[in-house]
Short mmCIF file of C-alpha atoms and ligand atoms in Angstrom, two decimals:
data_model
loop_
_atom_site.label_atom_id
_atom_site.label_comp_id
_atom_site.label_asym_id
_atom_site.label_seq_id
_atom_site.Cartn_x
_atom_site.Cartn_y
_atom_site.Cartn_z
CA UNK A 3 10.35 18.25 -3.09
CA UNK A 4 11.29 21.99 -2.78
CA UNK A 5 10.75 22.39 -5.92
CA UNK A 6 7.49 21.45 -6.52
CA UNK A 7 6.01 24.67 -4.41
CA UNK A 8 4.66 27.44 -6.07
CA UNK A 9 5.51 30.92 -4.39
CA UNK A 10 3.54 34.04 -4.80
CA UNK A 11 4.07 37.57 -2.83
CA UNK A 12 2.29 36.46 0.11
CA UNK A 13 4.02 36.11 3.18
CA UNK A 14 5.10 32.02 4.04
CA UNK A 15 4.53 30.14 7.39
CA UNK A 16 6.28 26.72 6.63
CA UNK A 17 6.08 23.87 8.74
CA UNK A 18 8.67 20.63 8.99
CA UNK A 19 7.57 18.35 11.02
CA UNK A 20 10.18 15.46 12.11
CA UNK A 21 12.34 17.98 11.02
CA UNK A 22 15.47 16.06 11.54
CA UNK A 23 18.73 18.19 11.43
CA UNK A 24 16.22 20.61 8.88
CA UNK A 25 17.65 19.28 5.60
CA UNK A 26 13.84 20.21 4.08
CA UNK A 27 13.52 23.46 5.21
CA UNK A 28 17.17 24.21 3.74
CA UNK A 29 16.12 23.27 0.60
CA UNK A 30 12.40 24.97 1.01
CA UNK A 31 14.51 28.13 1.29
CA UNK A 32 16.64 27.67 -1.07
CA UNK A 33 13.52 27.18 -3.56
CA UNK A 34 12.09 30.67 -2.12
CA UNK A 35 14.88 32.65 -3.63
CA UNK A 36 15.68 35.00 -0.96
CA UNK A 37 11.67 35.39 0.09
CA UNK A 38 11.29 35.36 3.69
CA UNK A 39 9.91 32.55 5.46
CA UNK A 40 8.47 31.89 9.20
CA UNK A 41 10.13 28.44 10.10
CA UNK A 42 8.07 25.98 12.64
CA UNK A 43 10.73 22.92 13.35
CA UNK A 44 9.43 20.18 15.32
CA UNK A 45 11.91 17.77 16.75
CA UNK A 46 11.40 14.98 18.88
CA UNK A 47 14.66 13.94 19.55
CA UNK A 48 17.63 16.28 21.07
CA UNK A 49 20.39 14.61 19.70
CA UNK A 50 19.79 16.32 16.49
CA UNK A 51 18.95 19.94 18.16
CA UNK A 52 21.95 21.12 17.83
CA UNK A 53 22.51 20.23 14.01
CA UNK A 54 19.25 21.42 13.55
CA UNK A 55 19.37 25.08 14.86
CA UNK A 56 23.14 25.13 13.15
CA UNK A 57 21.27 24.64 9.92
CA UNK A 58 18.76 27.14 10.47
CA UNK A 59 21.20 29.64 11.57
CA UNK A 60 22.87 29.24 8.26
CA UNK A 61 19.14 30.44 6.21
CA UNK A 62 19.40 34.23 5.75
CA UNK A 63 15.99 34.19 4.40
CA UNK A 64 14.46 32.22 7.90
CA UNK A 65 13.12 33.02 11.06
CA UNK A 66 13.07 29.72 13.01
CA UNK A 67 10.65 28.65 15.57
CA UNK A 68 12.05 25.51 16.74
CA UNK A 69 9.83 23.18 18.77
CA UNK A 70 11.50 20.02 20.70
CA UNK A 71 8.42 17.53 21.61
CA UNK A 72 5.76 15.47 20.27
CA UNK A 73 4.39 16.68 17.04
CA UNK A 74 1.42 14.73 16.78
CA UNK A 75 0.09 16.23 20.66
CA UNK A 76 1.53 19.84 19.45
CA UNK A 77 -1.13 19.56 16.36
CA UNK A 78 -3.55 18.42 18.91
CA UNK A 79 -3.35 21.12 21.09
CA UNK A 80 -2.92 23.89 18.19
CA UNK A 81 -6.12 22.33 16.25
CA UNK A 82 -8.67 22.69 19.97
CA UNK A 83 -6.64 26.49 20.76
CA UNK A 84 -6.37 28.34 17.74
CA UNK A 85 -9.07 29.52 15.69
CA UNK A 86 -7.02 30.30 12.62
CA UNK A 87 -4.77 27.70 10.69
CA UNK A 88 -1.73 28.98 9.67
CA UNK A 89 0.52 27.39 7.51
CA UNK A 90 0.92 28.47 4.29
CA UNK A 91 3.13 25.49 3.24
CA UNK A 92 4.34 22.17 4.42
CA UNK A 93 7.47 20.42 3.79
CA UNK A 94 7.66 16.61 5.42
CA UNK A 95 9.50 13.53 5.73
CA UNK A 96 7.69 12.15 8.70
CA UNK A 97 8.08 9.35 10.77
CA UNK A 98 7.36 6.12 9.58
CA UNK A 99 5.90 3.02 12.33
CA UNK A 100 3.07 1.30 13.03
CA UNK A 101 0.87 2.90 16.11
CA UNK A 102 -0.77 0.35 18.54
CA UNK A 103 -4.43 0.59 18.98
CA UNK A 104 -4.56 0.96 22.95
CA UNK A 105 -1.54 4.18 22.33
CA UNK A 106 -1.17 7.67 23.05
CA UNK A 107 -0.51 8.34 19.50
CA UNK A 108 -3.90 6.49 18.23
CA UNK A 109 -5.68 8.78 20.86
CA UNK A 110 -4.33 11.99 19.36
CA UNK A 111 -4.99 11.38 15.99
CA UNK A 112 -8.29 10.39 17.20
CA UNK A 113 -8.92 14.25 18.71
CA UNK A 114 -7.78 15.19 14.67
CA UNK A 115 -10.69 12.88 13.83
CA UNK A 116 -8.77 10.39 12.41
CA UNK A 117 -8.68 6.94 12.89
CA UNK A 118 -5.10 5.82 11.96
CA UNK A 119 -2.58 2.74 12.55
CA UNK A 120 0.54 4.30 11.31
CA UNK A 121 2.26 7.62 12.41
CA UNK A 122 2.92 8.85 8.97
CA UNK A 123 -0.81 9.26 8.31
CA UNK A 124 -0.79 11.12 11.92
CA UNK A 125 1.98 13.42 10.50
CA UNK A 126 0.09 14.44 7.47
CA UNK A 127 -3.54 14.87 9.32
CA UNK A 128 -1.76 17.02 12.17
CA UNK A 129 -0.09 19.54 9.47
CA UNK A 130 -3.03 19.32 7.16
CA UNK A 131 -5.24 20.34 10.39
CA UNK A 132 -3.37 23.35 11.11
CA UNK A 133 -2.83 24.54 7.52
CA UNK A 134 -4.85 27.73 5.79
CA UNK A 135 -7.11 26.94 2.99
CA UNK A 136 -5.05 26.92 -0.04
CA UNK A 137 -1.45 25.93 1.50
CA UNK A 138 0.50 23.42 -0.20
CA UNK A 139 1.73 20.47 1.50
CA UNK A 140 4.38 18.30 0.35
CA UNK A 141 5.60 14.98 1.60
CA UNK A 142 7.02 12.07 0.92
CA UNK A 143 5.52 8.78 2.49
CA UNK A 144 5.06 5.35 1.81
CA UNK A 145 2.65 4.28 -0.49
CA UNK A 146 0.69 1.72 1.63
CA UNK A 147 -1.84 4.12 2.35
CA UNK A 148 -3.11 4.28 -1.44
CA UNK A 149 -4.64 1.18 -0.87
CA UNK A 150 -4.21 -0.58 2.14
CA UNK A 151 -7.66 -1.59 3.56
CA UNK A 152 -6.33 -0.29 6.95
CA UNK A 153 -6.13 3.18 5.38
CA UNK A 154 -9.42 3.53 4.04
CA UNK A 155 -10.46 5.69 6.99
CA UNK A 156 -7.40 8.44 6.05
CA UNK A 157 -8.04 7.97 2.36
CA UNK A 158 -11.30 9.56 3.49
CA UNK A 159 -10.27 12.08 5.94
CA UNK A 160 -7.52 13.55 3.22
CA UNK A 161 -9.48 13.90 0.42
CA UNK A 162 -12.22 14.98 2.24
CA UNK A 163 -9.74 18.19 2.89
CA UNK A 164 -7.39 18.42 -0.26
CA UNK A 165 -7.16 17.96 -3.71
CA UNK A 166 -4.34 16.22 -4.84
CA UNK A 167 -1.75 17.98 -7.30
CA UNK A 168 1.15 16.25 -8.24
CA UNK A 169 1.86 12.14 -7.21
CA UNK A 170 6.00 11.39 -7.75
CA UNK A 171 6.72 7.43 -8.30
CA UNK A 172 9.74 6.07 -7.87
CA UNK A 173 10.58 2.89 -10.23
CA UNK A 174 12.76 1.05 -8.39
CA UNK A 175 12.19 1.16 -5.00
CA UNK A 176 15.98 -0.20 -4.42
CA UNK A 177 17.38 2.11 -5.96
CA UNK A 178 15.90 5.07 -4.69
CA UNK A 179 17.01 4.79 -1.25
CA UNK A 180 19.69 2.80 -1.68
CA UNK A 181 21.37 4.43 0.90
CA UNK A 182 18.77 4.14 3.62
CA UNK A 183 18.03 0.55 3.15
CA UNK A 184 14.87 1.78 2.94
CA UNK A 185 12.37 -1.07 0.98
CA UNK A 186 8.91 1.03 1.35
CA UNK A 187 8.01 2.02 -1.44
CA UNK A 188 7.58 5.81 -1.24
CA UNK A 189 5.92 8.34 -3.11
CA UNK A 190 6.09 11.97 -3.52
CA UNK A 191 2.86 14.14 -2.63
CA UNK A 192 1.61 17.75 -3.39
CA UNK A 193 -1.85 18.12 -1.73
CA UNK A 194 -3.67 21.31 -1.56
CA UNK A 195 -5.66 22.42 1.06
CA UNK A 196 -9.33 22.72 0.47
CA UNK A 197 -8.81 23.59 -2.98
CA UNK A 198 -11.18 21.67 -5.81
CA UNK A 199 -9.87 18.97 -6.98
CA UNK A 200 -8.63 18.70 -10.83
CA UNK A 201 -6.33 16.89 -13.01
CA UNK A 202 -2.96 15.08 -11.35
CA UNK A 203 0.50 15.54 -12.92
CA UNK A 204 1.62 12.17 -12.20
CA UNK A 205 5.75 11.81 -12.47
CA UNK A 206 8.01 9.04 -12.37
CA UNK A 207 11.81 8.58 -12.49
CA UNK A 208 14.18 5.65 -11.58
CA UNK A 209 15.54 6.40 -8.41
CA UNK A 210 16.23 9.50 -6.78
CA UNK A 211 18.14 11.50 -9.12
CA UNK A 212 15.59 12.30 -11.11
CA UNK A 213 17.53 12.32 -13.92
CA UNK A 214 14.96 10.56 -16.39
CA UNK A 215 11.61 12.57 -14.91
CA UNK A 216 8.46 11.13 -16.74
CA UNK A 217 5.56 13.81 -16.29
CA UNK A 218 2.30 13.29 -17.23
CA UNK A 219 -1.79 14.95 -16.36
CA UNK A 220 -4.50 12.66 -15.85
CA UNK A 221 -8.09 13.12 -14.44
CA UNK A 222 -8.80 12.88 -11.28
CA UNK A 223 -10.84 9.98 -12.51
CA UNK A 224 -8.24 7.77 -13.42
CA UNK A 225 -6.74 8.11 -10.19
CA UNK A 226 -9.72 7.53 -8.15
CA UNK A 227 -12.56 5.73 -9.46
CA UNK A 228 -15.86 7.50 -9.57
CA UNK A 229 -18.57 5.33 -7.10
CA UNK A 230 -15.34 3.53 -5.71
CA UNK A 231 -16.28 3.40 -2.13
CA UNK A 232 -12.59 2.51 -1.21
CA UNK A 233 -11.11 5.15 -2.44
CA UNK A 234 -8.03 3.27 -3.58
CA UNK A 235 -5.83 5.93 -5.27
CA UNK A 236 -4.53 4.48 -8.47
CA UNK A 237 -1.13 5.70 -9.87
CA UNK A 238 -1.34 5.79 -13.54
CA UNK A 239 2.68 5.33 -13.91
CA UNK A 240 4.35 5.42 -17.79
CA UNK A 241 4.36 1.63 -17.77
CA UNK A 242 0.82 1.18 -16.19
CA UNK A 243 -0.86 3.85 -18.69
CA UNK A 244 -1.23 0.96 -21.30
CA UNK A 245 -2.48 -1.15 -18.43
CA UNK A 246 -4.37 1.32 -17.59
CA UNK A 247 -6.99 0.22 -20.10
CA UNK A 248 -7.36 -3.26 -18.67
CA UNK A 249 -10.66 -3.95 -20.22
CA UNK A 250 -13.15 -7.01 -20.02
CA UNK A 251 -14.95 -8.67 -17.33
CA UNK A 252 -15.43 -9.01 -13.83
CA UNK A 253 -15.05 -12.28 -12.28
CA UNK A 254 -18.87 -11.91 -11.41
CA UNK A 255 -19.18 -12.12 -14.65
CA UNK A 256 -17.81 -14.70 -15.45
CA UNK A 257 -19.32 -16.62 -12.53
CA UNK A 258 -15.84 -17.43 -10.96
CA UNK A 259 -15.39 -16.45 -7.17
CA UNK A 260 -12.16 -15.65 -5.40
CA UNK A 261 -11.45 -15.89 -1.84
CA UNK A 262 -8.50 -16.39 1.01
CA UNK A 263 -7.83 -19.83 1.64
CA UNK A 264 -10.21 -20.84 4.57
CA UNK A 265 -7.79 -22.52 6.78
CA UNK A 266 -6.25 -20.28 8.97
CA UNK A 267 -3.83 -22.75 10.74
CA UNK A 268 -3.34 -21.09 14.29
CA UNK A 269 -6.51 -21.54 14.93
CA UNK A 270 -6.72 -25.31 13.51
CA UNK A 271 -3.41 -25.98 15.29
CA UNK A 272 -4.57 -29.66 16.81
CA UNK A 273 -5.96 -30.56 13.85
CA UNK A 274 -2.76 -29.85 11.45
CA UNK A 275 -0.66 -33.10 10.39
CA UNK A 276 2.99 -33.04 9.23
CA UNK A 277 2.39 -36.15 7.51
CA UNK A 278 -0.76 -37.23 5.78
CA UNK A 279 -2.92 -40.21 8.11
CA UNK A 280 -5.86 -42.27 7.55
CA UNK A 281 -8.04 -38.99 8.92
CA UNK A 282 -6.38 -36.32 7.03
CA UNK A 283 -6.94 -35.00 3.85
CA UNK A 284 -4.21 -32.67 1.78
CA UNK A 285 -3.63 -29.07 3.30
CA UNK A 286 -2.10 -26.89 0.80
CA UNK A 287 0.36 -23.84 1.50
CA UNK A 288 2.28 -21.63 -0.94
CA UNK A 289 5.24 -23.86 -0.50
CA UNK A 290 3.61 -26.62 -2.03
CA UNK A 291 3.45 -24.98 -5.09
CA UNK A 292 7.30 -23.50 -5.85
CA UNK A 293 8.76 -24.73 -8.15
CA UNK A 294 6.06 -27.28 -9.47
CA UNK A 295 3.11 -28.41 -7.46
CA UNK A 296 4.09 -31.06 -5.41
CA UNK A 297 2.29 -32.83 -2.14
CA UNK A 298 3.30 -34.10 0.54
CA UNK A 299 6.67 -32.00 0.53
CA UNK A 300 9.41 -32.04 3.85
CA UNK A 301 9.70 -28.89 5.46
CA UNK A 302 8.24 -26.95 8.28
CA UNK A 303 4.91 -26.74 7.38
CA UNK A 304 2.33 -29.54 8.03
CA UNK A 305 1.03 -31.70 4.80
CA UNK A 306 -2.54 -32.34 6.01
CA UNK A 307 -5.41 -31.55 8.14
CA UNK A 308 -7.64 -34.10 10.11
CA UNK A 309 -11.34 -34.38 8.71
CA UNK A 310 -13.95 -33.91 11.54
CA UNK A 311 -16.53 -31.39 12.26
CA UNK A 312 -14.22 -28.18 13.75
CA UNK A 313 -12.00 -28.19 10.54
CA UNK A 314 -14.94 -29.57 7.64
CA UNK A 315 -16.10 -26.03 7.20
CA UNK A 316 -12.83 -24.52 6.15
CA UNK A 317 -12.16 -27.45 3.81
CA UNK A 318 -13.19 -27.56 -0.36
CA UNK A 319 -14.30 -30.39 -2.49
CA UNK A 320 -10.94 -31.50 -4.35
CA UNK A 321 -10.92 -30.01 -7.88
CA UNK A 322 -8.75 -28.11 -10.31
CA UNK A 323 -8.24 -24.63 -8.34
CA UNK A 324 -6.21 -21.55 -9.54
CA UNK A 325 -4.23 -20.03 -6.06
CA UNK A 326 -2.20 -17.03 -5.87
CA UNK A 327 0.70 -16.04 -3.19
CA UNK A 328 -1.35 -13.19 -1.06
CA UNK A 329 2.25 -12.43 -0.19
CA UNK A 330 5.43 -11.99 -2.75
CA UNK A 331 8.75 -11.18 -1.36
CA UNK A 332 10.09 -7.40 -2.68
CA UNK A 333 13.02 -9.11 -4.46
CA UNK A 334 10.04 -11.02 -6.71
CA UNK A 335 9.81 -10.20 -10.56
CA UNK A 336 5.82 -10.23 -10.50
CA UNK A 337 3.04 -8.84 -7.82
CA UNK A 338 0.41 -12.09 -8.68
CA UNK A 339 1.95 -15.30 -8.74
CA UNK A 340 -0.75 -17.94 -10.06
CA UNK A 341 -0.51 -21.26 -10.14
CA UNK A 342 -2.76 -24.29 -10.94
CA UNK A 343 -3.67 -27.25 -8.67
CA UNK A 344 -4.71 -30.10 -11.41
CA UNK A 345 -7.94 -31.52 -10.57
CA UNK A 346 -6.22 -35.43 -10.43
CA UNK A 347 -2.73 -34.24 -8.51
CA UNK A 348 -4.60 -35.57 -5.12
CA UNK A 349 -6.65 -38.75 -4.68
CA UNK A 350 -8.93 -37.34 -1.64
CA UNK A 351 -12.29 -35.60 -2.13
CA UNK A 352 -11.75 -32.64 0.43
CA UNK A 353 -8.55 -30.43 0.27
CA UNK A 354 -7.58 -27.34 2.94
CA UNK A 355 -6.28 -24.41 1.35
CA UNK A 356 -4.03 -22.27 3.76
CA UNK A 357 -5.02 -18.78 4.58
CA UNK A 358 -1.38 -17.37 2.85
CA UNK A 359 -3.43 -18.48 -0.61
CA UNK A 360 -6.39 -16.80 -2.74
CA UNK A 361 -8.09 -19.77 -4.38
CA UNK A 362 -10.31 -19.18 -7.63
CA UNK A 363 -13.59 -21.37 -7.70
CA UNK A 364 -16.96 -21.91 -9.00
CA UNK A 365 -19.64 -21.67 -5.82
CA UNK A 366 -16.90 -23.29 -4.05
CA UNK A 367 -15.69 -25.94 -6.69
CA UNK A 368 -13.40 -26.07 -8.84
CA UNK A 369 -12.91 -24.78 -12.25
CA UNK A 370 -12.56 -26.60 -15.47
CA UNK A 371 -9.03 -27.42 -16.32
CA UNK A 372 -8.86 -25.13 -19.44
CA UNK A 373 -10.22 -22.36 -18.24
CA UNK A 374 -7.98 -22.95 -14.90
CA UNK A 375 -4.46 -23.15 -17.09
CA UNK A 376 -6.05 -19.59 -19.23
CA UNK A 377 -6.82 -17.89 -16.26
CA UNK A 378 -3.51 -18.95 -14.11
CA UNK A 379 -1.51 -17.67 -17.84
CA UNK A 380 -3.44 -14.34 -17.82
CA UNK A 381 -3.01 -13.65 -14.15
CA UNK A 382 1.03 -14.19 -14.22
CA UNK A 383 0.73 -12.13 -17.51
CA UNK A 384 2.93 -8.78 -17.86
CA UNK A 385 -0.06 -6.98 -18.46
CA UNK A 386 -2.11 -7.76 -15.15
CA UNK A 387 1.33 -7.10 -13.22
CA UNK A 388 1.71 -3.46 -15.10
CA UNK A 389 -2.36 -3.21 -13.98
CA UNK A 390 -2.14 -3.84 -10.42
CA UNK A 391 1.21 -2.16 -9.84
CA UNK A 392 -0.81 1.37 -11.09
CA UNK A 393 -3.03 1.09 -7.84
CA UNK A 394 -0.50 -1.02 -5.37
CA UNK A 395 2.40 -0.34 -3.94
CA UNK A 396 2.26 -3.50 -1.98
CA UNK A 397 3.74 -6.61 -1.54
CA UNK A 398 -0.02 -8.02 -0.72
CA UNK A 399 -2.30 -9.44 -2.69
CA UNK A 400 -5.64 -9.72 -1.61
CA UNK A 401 -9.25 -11.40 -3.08
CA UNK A 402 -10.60 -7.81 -2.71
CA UNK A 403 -7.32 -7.00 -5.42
CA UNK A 404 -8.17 -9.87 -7.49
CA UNK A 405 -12.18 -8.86 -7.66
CA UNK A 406 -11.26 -5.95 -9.07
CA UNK A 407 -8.80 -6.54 -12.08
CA UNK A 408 -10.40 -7.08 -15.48
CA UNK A 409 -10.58 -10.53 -16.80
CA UNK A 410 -11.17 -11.50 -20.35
CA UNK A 411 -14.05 -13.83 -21.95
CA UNK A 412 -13.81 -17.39 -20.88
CA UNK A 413 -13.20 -18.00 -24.59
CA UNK A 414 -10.50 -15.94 -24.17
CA UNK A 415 -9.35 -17.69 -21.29
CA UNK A 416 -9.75 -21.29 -22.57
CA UNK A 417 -7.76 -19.90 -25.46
CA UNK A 418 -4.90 -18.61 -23.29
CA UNK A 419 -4.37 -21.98 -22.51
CA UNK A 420 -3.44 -23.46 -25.60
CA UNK A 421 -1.07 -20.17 -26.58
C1 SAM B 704 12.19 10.23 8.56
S1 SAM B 704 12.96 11.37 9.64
C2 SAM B 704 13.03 12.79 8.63
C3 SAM B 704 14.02 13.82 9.06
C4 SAM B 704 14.11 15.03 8.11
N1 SAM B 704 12.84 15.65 7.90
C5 SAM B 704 14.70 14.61 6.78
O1 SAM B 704 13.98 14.47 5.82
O2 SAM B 704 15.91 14.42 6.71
C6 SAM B 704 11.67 11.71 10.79
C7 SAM B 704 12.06 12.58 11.95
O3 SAM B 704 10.92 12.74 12.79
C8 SAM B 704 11.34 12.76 14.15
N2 SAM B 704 10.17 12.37 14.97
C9 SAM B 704 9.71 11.11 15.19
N3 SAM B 704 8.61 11.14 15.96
C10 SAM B 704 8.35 12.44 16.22
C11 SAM B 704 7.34 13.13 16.95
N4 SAM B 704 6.37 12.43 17.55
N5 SAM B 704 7.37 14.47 17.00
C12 SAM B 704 8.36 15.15 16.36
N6 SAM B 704 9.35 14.57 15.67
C13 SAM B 704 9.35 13.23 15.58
C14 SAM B 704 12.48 11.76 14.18
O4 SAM B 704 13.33 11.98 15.30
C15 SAM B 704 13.16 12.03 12.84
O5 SAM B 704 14.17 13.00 12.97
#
């Protein structure tokens, strides 16, 4: 991360927030080469005081400001006092945890202008808001916030402010921080402050010796797509680059519709059946589909659903559906897990679809069985999983997600089926 700064005459205000016991700003000025560097260390927790100032003591080339309290209200108060921004450059490894909506931390980010559910994102907008036009700022984070719907709001505040320069992938994200036990996946980030944004080097290696560093420039285009009013951030990796091109139709086109399985079982509790009974009609979960479709199956989760006017809304004509897993455990080989439901595997005419499932149909029917066995091959296909890993780094996989891949012909399709 140290590395990736650029360092010019000018004198260098660097900030580490969650500084830890300072391992970045060691390295930051070990990267300077004897320049000398103004050191703001903010530390929330005094167990690792000590280590910390021990480490700074040990930087000829710092003079440390060291700052024991709450980052986040620190940036607050620095952003509505001081009229000029000062850091040059930012070095980061912030916190990582969800933020509740009624907290403290929610409110502060808030006064940054930023509506945020995670303190990382709080991290980044607090140094980013006190940094001087043209500092560099790099972090590493997870990667949720490329594309998580519940990021959408920072997506916008940061790019509103910086262009992005460099975007570090890590392969494997077990390997990487192995150590750690840490599963996020994590990327590595060089922003720049209010500088115009233009191409991104975009570099991968395995794990977290670098040791095979893939580097390569793309346009900011590829990365974010022009009139995308997400602003997903796609990461063109080495493998994804002949992904990249995932060319052919939208599902609009192709007049096939996919949406989250309507029954959301909480809220259907009374009306869920372990067994199927004269009332009930199928209600289909991911487990019914591992390993082979198969229906009723023992377990925990209920078999059927009762028919009657609270759950008939949320129910589908029976047919031959395509479903995906909206959730994959990390361990899994592949992102989109498709599978088909045969149109005769159920001798009802309404079947629930649980909420953990996307479910391909036609206006709310299902699909012919060709085109259902072509589409379920393309979606598990290497080529869709290289796609979707260049723009998420989750485990999730939404309808929005699906919408948005590529699909071929149905031709095509209806030919997959047969291969
Ligand atoms: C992921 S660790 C990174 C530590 C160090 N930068 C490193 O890379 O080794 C995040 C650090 O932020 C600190 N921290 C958490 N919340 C904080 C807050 N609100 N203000 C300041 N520091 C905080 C934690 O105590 C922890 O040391």
């Amino acid at each position: 991360m140290a590395s990736l700064f650029d360092f010019n005459n000018g004198a260098i205000e660097l900030l580490d927030p969650g500084a830890g016991v300072g391992s970045l700003t060691a390295a930051f000025a070990h990267a300077a080469h004897g320049r000398s560097i103004h050191a703001t260390c903010h530390e929330i927790d005094p167990q690792y005081h000590p280590a910390l100032r021990e480490t700074l003591r040990g930087l000829d080339n710092v003079e440390p400001d060291v700052r024991q309290g709450d980052f986040i209200e620190a940036a607050v108060c620095d952003a509505q006092t001081s009229h000029h921004a000062r850091y040059t450059h930012v070095i980061a490894n912030p916190p990582y945890r969800k933020i509740a909506t009624d907290s403290r931390e929610r409110r502060l980010a808030a006064k940054l202008g930023l509506q945020t559910s995670n303190l990382y994102t709080a991290f980044l907008a607090g140094a980013i808001a006190q940094c001087a036009h043209g500092a560099q700022v790099v972090v590493i984070v997870p990667r949720s916030f490329m594309n998580g719907p519940y990021f959408k709001a920072f997506r916008y505040w940061l790019l509103d402010r910086v262009a992005l320069a460099r975007i570090h992938l890590f392969d494997r994200r077990d390997k990487a921080f192995a150590e750690d036990k840490v599963l996020q996946e994590n990327v590595i980030l060089k922003v720049i402050v209010g500088a115009r944004q233009g191409d991104v080097v975009v570099s991968s290696s395995a794990d977290d010796r670098f040791t095979d560093l893939r580097l390569h420039c793309v346009p900011f285009s590829a990365i974010v797509t022009p009139g995308d009013d997400e602003l997903f951030i796609h990461v063109p990796s080495a493998q994804g680059e002949r992904a990249g091109s995932l060319e052919g139709h939208t599902l609009r086109q192709l007049e096939i519709d996919v949406c989250t399985g309507p029954v959301v079982d909480f809220r259907l509790r009374e009306h869920l059946r372990q067994e199927p009974q004269q009332d009930s009609v199928p209600l289909l979960y991911a487990s019914h589909f591992h390993g082979g479709f198969a229906w009723p199956r023992d377990g925990r989760k209920p078999n059927a659903i009762a028919v009657n006017p609270q759950t008939r809304p949320w129910l589908m004509p029976n047919g031959c559906y395509v479903v995906t897993r909206r959730f994959t455990s990390k361990e899994e080989k592949r992102r989109i897990v498709a599978h088909v439901l045969p149109a005769d595997a159920l001798p009802y005419a309404l079947v629930g679809f649980e909420n953990h499932l996307n479910v391909f149909h036609q206006d709310r029917h299902g699909l012919p069985q060709r085109l259902a066995h072509g589409l379920c091959a393309y979606l598990n296909s290497q080529r869709v999983d290289d796609y979707f890993r260049t723009f998420s780094g989750h485990t999730q996989v939404n309808a929005t997600d699906l919408r948005r891949l590529k699909y071929p012909s149905l031709a095509e399709l209806e030919a997959l089926a047969d291969a």
